[in-house]
Coordinates of C-alpha atoms in Angstrom, one line a residue:
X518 CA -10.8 19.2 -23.5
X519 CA -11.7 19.1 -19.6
X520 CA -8.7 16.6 -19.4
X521 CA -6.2 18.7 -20.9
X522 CA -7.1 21.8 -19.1
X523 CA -6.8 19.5 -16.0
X524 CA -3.6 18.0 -16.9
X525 CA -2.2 22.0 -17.6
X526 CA -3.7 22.6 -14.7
X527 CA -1.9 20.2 -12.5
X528 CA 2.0 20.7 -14.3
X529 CA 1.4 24.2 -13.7
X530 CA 0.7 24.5 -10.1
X531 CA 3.0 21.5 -9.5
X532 CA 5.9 23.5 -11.1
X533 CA 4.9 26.3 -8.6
X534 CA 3.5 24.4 -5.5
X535 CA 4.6 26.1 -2.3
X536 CA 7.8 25.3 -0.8
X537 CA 6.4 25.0 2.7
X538 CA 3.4 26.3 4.4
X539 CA 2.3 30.0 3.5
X540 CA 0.0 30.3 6.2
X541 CA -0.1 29.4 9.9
X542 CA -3.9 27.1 8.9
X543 CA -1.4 25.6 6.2
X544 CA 1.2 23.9 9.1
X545 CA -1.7 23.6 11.7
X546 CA -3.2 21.3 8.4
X547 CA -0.1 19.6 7.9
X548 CA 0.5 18.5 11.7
X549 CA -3.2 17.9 12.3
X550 CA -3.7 15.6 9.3
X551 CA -0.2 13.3 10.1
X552 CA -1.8 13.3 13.6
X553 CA -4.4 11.9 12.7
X554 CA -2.8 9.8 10.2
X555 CA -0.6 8.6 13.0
X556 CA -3.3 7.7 15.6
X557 CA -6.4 7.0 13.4
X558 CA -8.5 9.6 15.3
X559 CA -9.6 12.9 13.4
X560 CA -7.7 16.4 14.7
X561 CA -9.9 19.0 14.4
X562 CA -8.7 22.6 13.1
X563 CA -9.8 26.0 14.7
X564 CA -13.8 26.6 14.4
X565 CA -15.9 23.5 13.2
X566 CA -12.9 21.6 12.7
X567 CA -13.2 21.7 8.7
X568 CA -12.8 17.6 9.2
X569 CA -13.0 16.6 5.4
X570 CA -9.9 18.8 4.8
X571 CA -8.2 16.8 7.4
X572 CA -9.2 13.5 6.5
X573 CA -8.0 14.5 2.5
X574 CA -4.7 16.2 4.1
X575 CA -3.9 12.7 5.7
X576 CA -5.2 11.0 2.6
X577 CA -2.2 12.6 0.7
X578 CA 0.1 12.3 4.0
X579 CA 0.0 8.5 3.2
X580 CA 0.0 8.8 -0.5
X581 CA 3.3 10.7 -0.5
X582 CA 4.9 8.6 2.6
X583 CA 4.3 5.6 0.0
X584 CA 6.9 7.5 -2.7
X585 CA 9.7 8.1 0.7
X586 CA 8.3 11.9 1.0
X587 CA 7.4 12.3 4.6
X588 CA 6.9 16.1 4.4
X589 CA 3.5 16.3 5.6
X590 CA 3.4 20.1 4.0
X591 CA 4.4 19.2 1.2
X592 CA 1.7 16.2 1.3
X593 CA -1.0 19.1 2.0
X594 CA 0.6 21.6 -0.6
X595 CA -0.2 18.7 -3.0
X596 CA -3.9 18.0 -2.0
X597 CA -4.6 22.2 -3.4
X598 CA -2.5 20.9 -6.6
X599 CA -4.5 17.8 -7.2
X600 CA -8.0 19.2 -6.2
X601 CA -7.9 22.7 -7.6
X602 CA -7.0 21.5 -11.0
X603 CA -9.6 18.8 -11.0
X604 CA -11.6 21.8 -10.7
X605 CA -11.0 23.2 -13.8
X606 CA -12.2 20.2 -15.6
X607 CA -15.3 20.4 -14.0
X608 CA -16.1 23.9 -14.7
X609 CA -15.9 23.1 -18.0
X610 CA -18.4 20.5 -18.0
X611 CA -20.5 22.2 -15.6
X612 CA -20.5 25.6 -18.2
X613 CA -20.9 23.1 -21.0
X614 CA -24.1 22.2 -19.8
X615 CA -25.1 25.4 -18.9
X616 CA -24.3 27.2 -22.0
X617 CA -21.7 25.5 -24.7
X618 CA -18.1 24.2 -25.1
X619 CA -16.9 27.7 -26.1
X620 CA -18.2 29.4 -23.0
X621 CA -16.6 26.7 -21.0
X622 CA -13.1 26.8 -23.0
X623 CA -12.9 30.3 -22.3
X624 CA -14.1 29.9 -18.4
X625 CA -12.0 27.2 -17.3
X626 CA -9.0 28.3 -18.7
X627 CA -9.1 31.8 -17.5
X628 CA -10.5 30.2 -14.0
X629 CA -7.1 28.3 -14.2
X630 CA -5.4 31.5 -14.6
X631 CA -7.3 33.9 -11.9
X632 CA -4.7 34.7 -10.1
X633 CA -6.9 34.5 -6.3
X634 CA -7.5 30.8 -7.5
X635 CA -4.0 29.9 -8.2
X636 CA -2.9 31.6 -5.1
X637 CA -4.9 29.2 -2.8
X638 CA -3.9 26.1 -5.3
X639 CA 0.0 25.4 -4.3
X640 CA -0.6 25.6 -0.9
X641 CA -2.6 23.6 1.8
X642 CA -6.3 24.8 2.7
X643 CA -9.9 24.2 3.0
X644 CA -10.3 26.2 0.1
X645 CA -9.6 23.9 -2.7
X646 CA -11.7 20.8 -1.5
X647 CA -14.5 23.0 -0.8
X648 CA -14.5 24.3 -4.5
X649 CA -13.7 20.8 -6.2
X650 CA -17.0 19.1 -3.8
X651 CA -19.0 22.1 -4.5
X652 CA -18.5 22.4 -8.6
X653 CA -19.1 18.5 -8.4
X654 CA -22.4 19.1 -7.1
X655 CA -23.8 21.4 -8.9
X656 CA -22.4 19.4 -12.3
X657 CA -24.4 16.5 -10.9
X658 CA -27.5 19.0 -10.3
X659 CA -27.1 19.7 -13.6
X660 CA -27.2 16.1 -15.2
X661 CA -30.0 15.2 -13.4
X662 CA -31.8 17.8 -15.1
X663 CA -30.9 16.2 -18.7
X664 CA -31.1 12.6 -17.2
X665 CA -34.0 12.4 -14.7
X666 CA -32.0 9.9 -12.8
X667 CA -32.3 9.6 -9.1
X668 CA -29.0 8.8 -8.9
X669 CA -27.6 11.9 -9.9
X670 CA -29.5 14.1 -7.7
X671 CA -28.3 12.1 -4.7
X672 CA -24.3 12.3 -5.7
X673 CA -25.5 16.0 -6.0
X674 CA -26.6 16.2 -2.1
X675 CA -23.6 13.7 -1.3
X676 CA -21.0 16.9 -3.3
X677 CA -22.4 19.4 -1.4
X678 CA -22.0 17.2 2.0
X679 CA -19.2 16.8 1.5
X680 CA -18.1 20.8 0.7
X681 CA -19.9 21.6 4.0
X682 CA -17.4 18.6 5.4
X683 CA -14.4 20.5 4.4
X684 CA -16.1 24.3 4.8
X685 CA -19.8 24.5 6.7
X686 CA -19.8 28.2 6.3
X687 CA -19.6 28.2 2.8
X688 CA -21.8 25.7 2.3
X689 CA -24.0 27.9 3.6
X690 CA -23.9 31.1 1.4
X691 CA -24.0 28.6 -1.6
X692 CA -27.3 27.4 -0.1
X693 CA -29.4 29.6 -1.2
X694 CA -28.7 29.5 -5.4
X695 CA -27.8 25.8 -5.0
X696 CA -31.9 25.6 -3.8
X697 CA -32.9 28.5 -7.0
X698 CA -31.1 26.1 -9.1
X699 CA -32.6 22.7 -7.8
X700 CA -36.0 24.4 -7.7
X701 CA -35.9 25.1 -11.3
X702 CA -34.2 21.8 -12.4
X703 CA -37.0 19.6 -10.3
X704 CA -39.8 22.2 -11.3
X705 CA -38.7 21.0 -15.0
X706 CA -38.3 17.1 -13.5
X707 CA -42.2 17.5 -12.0
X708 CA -44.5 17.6 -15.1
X709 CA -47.7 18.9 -14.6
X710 CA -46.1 21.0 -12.3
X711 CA -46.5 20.2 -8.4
X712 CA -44.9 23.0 -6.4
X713 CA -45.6 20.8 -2.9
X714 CA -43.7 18.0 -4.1
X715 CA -41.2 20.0 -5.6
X716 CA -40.8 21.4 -2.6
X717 CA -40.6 18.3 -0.2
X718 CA -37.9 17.0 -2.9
X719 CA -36.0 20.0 -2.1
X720 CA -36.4 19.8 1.5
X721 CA -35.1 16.2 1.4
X722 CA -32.5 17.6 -0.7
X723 CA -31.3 19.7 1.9
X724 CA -31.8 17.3 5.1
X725 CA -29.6 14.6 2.7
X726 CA -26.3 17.6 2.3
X727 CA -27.0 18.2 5.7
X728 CA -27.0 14.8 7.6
X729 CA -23.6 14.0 5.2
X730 CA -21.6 17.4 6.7
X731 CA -23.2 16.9 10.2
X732 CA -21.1 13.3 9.9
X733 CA -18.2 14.6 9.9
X734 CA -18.4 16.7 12.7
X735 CA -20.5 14.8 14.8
X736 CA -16.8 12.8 16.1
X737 CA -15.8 16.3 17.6
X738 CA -19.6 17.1 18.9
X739 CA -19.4 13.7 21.0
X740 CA -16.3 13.6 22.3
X741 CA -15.2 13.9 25.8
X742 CA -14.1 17.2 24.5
X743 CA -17.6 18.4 24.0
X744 CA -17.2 21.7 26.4
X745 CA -14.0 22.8 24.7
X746 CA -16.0 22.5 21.3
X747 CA -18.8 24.1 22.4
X748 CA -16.1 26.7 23.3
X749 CA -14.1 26.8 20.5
X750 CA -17.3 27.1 18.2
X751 CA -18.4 30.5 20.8
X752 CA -14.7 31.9 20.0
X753 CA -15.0 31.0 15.9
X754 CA -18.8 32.7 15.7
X755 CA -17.3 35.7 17.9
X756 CA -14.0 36.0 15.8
X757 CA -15.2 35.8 12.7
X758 CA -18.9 36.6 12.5
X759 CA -20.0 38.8 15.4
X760 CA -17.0 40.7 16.1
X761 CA -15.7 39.9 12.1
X762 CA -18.8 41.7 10.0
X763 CA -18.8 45.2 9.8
X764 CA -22.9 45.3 8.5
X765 CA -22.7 46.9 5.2
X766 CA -19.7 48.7 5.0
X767 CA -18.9 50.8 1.6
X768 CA -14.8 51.4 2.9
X769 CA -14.7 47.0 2.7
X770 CA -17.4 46.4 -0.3
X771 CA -14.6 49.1 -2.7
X772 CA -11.6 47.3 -1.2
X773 CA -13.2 43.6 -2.0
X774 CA -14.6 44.8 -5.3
X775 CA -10.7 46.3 -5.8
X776 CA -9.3 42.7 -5.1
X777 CA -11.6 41.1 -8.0
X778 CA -11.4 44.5 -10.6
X779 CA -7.9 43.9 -10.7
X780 CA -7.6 40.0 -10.4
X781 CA -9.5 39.8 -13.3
X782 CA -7.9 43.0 -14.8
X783 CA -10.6 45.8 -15.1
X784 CA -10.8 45.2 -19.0
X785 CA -12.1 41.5 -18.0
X786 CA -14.3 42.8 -15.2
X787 CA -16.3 45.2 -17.7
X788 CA -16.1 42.2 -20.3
X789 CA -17.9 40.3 -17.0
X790 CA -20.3 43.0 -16.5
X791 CA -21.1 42.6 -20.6
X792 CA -21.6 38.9 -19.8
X793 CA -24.3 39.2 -17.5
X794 CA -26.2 41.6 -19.2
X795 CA -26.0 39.2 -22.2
X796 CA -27.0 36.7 -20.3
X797 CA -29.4 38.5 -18.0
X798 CA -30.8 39.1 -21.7
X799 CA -31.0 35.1 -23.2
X800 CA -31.9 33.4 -20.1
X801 CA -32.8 34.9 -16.9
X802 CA -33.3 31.5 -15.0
X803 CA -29.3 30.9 -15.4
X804 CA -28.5 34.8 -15.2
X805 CA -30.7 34.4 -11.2
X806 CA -28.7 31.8 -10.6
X807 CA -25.4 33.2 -11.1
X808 CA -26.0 36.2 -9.8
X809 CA -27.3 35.0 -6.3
X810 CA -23.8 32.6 -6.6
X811 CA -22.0 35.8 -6.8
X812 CA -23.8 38.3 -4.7
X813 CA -24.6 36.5 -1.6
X814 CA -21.4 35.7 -0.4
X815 CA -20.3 39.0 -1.6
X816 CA -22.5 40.5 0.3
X817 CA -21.1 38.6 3.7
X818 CA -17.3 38.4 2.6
X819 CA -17.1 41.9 1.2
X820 CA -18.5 43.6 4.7
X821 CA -16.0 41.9 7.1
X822 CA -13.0 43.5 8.9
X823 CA -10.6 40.6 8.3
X824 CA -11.5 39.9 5.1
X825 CA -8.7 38.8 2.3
X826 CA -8.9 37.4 -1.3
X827 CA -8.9 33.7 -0.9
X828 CA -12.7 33.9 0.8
X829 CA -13.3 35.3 -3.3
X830 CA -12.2 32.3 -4.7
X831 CA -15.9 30.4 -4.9
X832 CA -18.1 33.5 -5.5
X833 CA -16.2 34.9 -8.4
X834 CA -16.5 31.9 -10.5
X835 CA -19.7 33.4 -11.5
X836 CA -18.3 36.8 -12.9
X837 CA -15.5 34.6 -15.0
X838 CA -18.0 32.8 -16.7
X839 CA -19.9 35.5 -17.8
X840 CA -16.5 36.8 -19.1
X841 CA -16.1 33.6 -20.9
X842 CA -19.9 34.3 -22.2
X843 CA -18.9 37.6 -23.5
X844 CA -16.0 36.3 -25.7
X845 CA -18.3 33.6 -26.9
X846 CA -21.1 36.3 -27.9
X847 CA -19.0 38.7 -29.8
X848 CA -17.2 35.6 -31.8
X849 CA -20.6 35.4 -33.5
X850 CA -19.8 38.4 -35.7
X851 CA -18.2 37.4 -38.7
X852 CA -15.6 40.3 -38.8
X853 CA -12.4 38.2 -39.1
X854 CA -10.3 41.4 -37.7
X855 CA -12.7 41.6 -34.6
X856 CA -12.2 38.2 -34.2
X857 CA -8.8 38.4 -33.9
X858 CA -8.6 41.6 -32.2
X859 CA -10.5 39.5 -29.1
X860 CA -8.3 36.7 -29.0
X861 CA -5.5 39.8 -28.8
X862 CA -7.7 40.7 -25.9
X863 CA -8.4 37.1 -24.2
X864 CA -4.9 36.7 -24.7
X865 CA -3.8 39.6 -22.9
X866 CA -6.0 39.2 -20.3
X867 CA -4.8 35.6 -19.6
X868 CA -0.6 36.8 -19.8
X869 CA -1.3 39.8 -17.6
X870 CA -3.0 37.7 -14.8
X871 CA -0.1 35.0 -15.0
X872 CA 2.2 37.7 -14.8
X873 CA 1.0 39.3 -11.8
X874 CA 1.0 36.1 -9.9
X875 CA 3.6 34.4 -11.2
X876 CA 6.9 36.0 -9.3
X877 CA 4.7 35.9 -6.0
X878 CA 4.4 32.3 -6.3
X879 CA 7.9 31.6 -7.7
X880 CA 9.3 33.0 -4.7
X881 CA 7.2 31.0 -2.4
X882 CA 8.6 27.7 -4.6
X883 CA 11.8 28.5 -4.1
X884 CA 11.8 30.3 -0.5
X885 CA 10.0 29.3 2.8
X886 CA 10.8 31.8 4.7
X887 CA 8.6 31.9 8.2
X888 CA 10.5 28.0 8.3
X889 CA 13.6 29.8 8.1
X890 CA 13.5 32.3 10.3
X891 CA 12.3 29.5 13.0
X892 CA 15.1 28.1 12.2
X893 CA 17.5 30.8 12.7
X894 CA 16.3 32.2 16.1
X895 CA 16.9 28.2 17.0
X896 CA 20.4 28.9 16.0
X897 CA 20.8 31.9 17.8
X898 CA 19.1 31.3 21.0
X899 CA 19.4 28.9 24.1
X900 CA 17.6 25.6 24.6
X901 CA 16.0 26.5 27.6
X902 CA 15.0 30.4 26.1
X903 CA 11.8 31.9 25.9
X904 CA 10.8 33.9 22.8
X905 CA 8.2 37.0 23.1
X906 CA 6.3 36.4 19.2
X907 CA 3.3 37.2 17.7
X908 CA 1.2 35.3 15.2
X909 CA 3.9 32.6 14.2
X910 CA 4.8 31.2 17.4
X911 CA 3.6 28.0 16.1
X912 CA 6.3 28.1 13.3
X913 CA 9.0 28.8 15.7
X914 CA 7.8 25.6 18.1
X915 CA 7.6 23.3 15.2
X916 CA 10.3 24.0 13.0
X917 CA 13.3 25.6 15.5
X918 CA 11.2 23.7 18.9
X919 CA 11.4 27.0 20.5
X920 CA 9.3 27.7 23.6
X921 CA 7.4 30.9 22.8
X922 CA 5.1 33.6 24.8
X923 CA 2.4 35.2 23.3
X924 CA 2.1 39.2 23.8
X925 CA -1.0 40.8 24.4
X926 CA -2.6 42.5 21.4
X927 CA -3.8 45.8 21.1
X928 CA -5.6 47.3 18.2
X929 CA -6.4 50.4 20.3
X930 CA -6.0 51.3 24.3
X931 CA -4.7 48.4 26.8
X932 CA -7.6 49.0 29.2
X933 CA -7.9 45.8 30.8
X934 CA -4.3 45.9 32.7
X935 CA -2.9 43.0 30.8
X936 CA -0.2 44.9 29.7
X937 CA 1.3 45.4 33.7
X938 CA 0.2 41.6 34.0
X939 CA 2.5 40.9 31.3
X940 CA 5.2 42.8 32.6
X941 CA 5.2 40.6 35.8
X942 CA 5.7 37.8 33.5
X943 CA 8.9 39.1 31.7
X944 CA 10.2 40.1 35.7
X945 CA 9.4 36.8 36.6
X946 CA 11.3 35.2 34.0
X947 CA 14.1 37.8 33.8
X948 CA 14.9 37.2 37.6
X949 CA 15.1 33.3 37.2
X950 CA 18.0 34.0 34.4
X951 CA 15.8 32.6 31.9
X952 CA 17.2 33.9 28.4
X953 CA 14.8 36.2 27.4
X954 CA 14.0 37.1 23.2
X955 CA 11.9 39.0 21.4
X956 CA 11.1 39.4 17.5
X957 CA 10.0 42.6 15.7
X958 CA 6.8 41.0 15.0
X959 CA 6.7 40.2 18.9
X960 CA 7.3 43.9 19.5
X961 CA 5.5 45.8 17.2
X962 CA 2.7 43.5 15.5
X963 CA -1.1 44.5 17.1
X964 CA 0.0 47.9 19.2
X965 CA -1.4 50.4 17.4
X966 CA -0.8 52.8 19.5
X967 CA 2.4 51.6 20.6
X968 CA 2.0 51.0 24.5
X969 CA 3.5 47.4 23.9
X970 CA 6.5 48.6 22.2
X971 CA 6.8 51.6 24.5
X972 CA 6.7 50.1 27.3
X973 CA 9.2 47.0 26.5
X974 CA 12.0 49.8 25.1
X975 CA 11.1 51.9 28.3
X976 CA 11.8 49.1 30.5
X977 CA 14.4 46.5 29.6
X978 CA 17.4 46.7 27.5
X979 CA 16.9 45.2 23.9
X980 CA 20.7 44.0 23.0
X981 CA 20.1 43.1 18.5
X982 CA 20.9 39.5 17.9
X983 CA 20.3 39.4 14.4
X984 CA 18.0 39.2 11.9
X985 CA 16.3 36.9 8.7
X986 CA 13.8 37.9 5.7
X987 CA 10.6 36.5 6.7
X988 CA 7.3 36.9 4.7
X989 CA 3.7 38.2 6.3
X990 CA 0.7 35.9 5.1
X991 CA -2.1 38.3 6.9
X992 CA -2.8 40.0 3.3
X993 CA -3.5 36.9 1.4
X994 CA -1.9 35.0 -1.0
X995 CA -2.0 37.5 -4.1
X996 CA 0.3 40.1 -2.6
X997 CA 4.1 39.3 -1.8
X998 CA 5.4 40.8 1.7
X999 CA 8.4 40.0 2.6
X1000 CA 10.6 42.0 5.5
X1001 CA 13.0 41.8 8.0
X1002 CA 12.5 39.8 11.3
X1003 CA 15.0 41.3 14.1
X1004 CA 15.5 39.0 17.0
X1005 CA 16.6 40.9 20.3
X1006 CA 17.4 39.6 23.8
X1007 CA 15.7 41.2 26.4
X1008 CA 18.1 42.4 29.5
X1009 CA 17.4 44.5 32.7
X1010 CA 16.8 48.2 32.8
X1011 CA 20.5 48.8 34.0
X1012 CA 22.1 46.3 31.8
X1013 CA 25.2 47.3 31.0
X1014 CA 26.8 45.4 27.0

């Protein structure tokens, strides 16, 4: 069974594996991984460098280059295929040996179906290697509570080194129920009960997981680079934990708890609810531990400003077992009509999920459009131009090699006179006859309040080029956004066409 839901797994999100890279993290992957592949040192992404993800990007960079595909997205697009459905054979194991084969037939499967979880699985991220190294680890956790062997604890600490590897920070929120579950497995392992060598096993534990993710970071740590890492970590822990968490905020708790209601549909989330009352109710050891999986990283993830579904994708494992619980509990009544009235209802549940995700990823099979539209301002523009962009500069200098320039971003007031400064920069370039572009994203993308675009249409002339469908990734993976991208050139005041 867990190599047939793997194998369905794998055709599906092959058949529907992105056509190119979703998400800006997706091509920074891509190039960073046949860097590194290239030069046989590690590139580090954004933040602490999430260096397993990069070593298992170039892994499949080589793989593919060995069938004649040298399309390193594609290579990384592949790597979410291959891991994420792995995945799904593991949960069932793992809920196998938490609770039995129907629980985890009904679990796996729907977790191959949750729509946040498939989003994330045909395109190239962190996501997906974190989930496979982190399921792996608990499944040997729970082995070496029915075998006692050594040797299974320490490919347990060896999984969840290697998650932190690929993600630290969630390796971190996981900490705490990974260390409720180990506590109770080597409580059980520790007869007559010792609770100071339990705890020094747990403590070694811990120092093991975190001398394996350390590893892999230490490269970027003791480079000559070590200033610009030091850095780079002060801008991640700024951008997306000081500046990023909002405390507890009930506005971002409804809109995260909004994402999961209706990616599970909200008959499944009540049938999840069921679940761990049920289970809350049979055995409160397992119910703990499921529900500190769940909650603490809800609790961080739910409460931040920039928060979008595919942070869900590890903590929401939880609620879909208890689903899967739920249909295994009611089973147990003979009724044959209830029985099939809830496969009506599993089935249902499974179709409507599919459906909702299924023409969002479809598109982004057959369509790459961010590529596209790189390649069309390259097309329309001069060698030597410079284009005014927002977040996807990087697509335009990789796919169309267009030089770009960043505009400043506003969310509210332009109080530090950067938006003058900038103006210097477009006279500057203006009065050396460099060609001068600008996208709508360029114009209009972080200026709230519209000084940006105010001022540009206020000053300089804005003669339409032309323009291409492009899609916006800021919203996540579940939701479709597609729009038009206008590409203007940018002339003097008095400009006459």
């Amino acid at each position: 069974m867990p190599l047939l839901l793997t194998l369905l797994s794998f055709f599906l999100r092959l058949a529907l594996i992105s056509k190119g890279p979703f998400h800006i993290d997706c091509l920074n992957l891509a190039v960073f991984a046949q860097q590194t592949l290239e030069t046989h040192r590690l590139h580090y992404l954004f933040g602490p460098g999430y260096p397993l993800t990069v070593l298992l990007g170039s892994f499949f960079v080589w793989i593919t280059s060995l069938f004649s595909n040298h399309d390193s997205v594609f290579a990384v697009n592949l790597m979410s295929v291959v891991l994420s459905s792995f995945s799904v054979g593991i949960l069932y194991i793992l809920v196998k040996k938490l609770f039995n084969p129907r629980v985890a037939f009904f679990s796996s499967f729907l977790f191959s179906i949750f729509p946040i979880f498939l989003g994330i699985s045909v395109y190239g991220m962190s996501h997906a290697p974190a989930i496979f190294f982190f399921l792996l680890g608990i499944l040997f956790l729970l082995q070496f509570d029915h075998s006692r062997r050594g040797k299974d604890l320490l490919l347990s600490s060896l999984c969840l080194g290697l998650m932190g590897a690929c993600r630290i920070q969630d390796l971190a929120f996981i900490s705490i129920p990974a260390s409720y579950l180990l506590f109770i497995v080597l409580k059980k392992a520790l007869v007559p009960l010792n609770f100071r060598k339990t705890f020094l096993r747990l403590i070694v534990f811990w120092i093991g997981t975190g001398i394996i993710a350390a590893t892999f970071h230490l490269p970027l740590l003791l480079s000559s680079m070590e200033t610009n890492y030091s850095s780079q970590m002060s801008r991640f822990w700024e951008k997306a934990i000081t500046l990023n968490f909002l405390g507890i905020s009930p506005d971002s708790l409804f809109y995260t708890s909004q994402n999961i209601i209706f990616g599970l549909t909200p008959v499944g989330f009540l049938l999840g609810i069921l679940g761990f009352f049920w289970i809350y109710q049979n055995d409160r050891k397992k119910f703990f531990f499921l529900i500190l999986w769940f909650f603490i990283p809800f609790l961080f993830y739910g409460n931040i400003w920039g928060t979008v579904p595919r942070f869900y994708s590890f903590f929401t494992i939880p609620l879909i077992i208890a689903i899967g619980y739920t249909f295994d509990y009611l089973l147990k009544y003979k009724n044959l009509l209830f029985k099939i009235t809830l496969g009506l209802i599993f089935n249902l549940i499974i179709l409507t999920l599919f459906f909702n995700m299924y023409p969002i990823l479809k598109f982004r099979h057959d369509h790459a459009l961010l590529p596209e539209v790189a390649r069309f301002i390259a097309q329309h523009t001069e060698s030597n131009a410079v284009v005014i962009t927002g977040d996807e500069s990087f697509f335009f200098n990789h796919y169309g090699n267009v030089q770009t320039l960043s505009k400043p971003a506003y969310e509210l007031y332009p109080s530090d006179g950067s938006l003058q400064e900038f103006k210097k920069e477009i006279d500057a370039l203006l009065e050396k006859n460099t060609p001068l572009y600008i996208t709508s994203t360029g114009l209009y993308s972080y200026d709230n309040g519209k000084f940006f675009s105010t001022m540009m249409k206020k000053s300089y002339h804005l003669h339409l080029i032309g323009r291409h469908l492009s899609e916006d990734w800021h919203k996540g993976e579940t939701r479709l956004r597609t729009g038009w991208e206008y590409l203007w050139r940018i002339e003097p005041e008095n400009f006459e066409d």
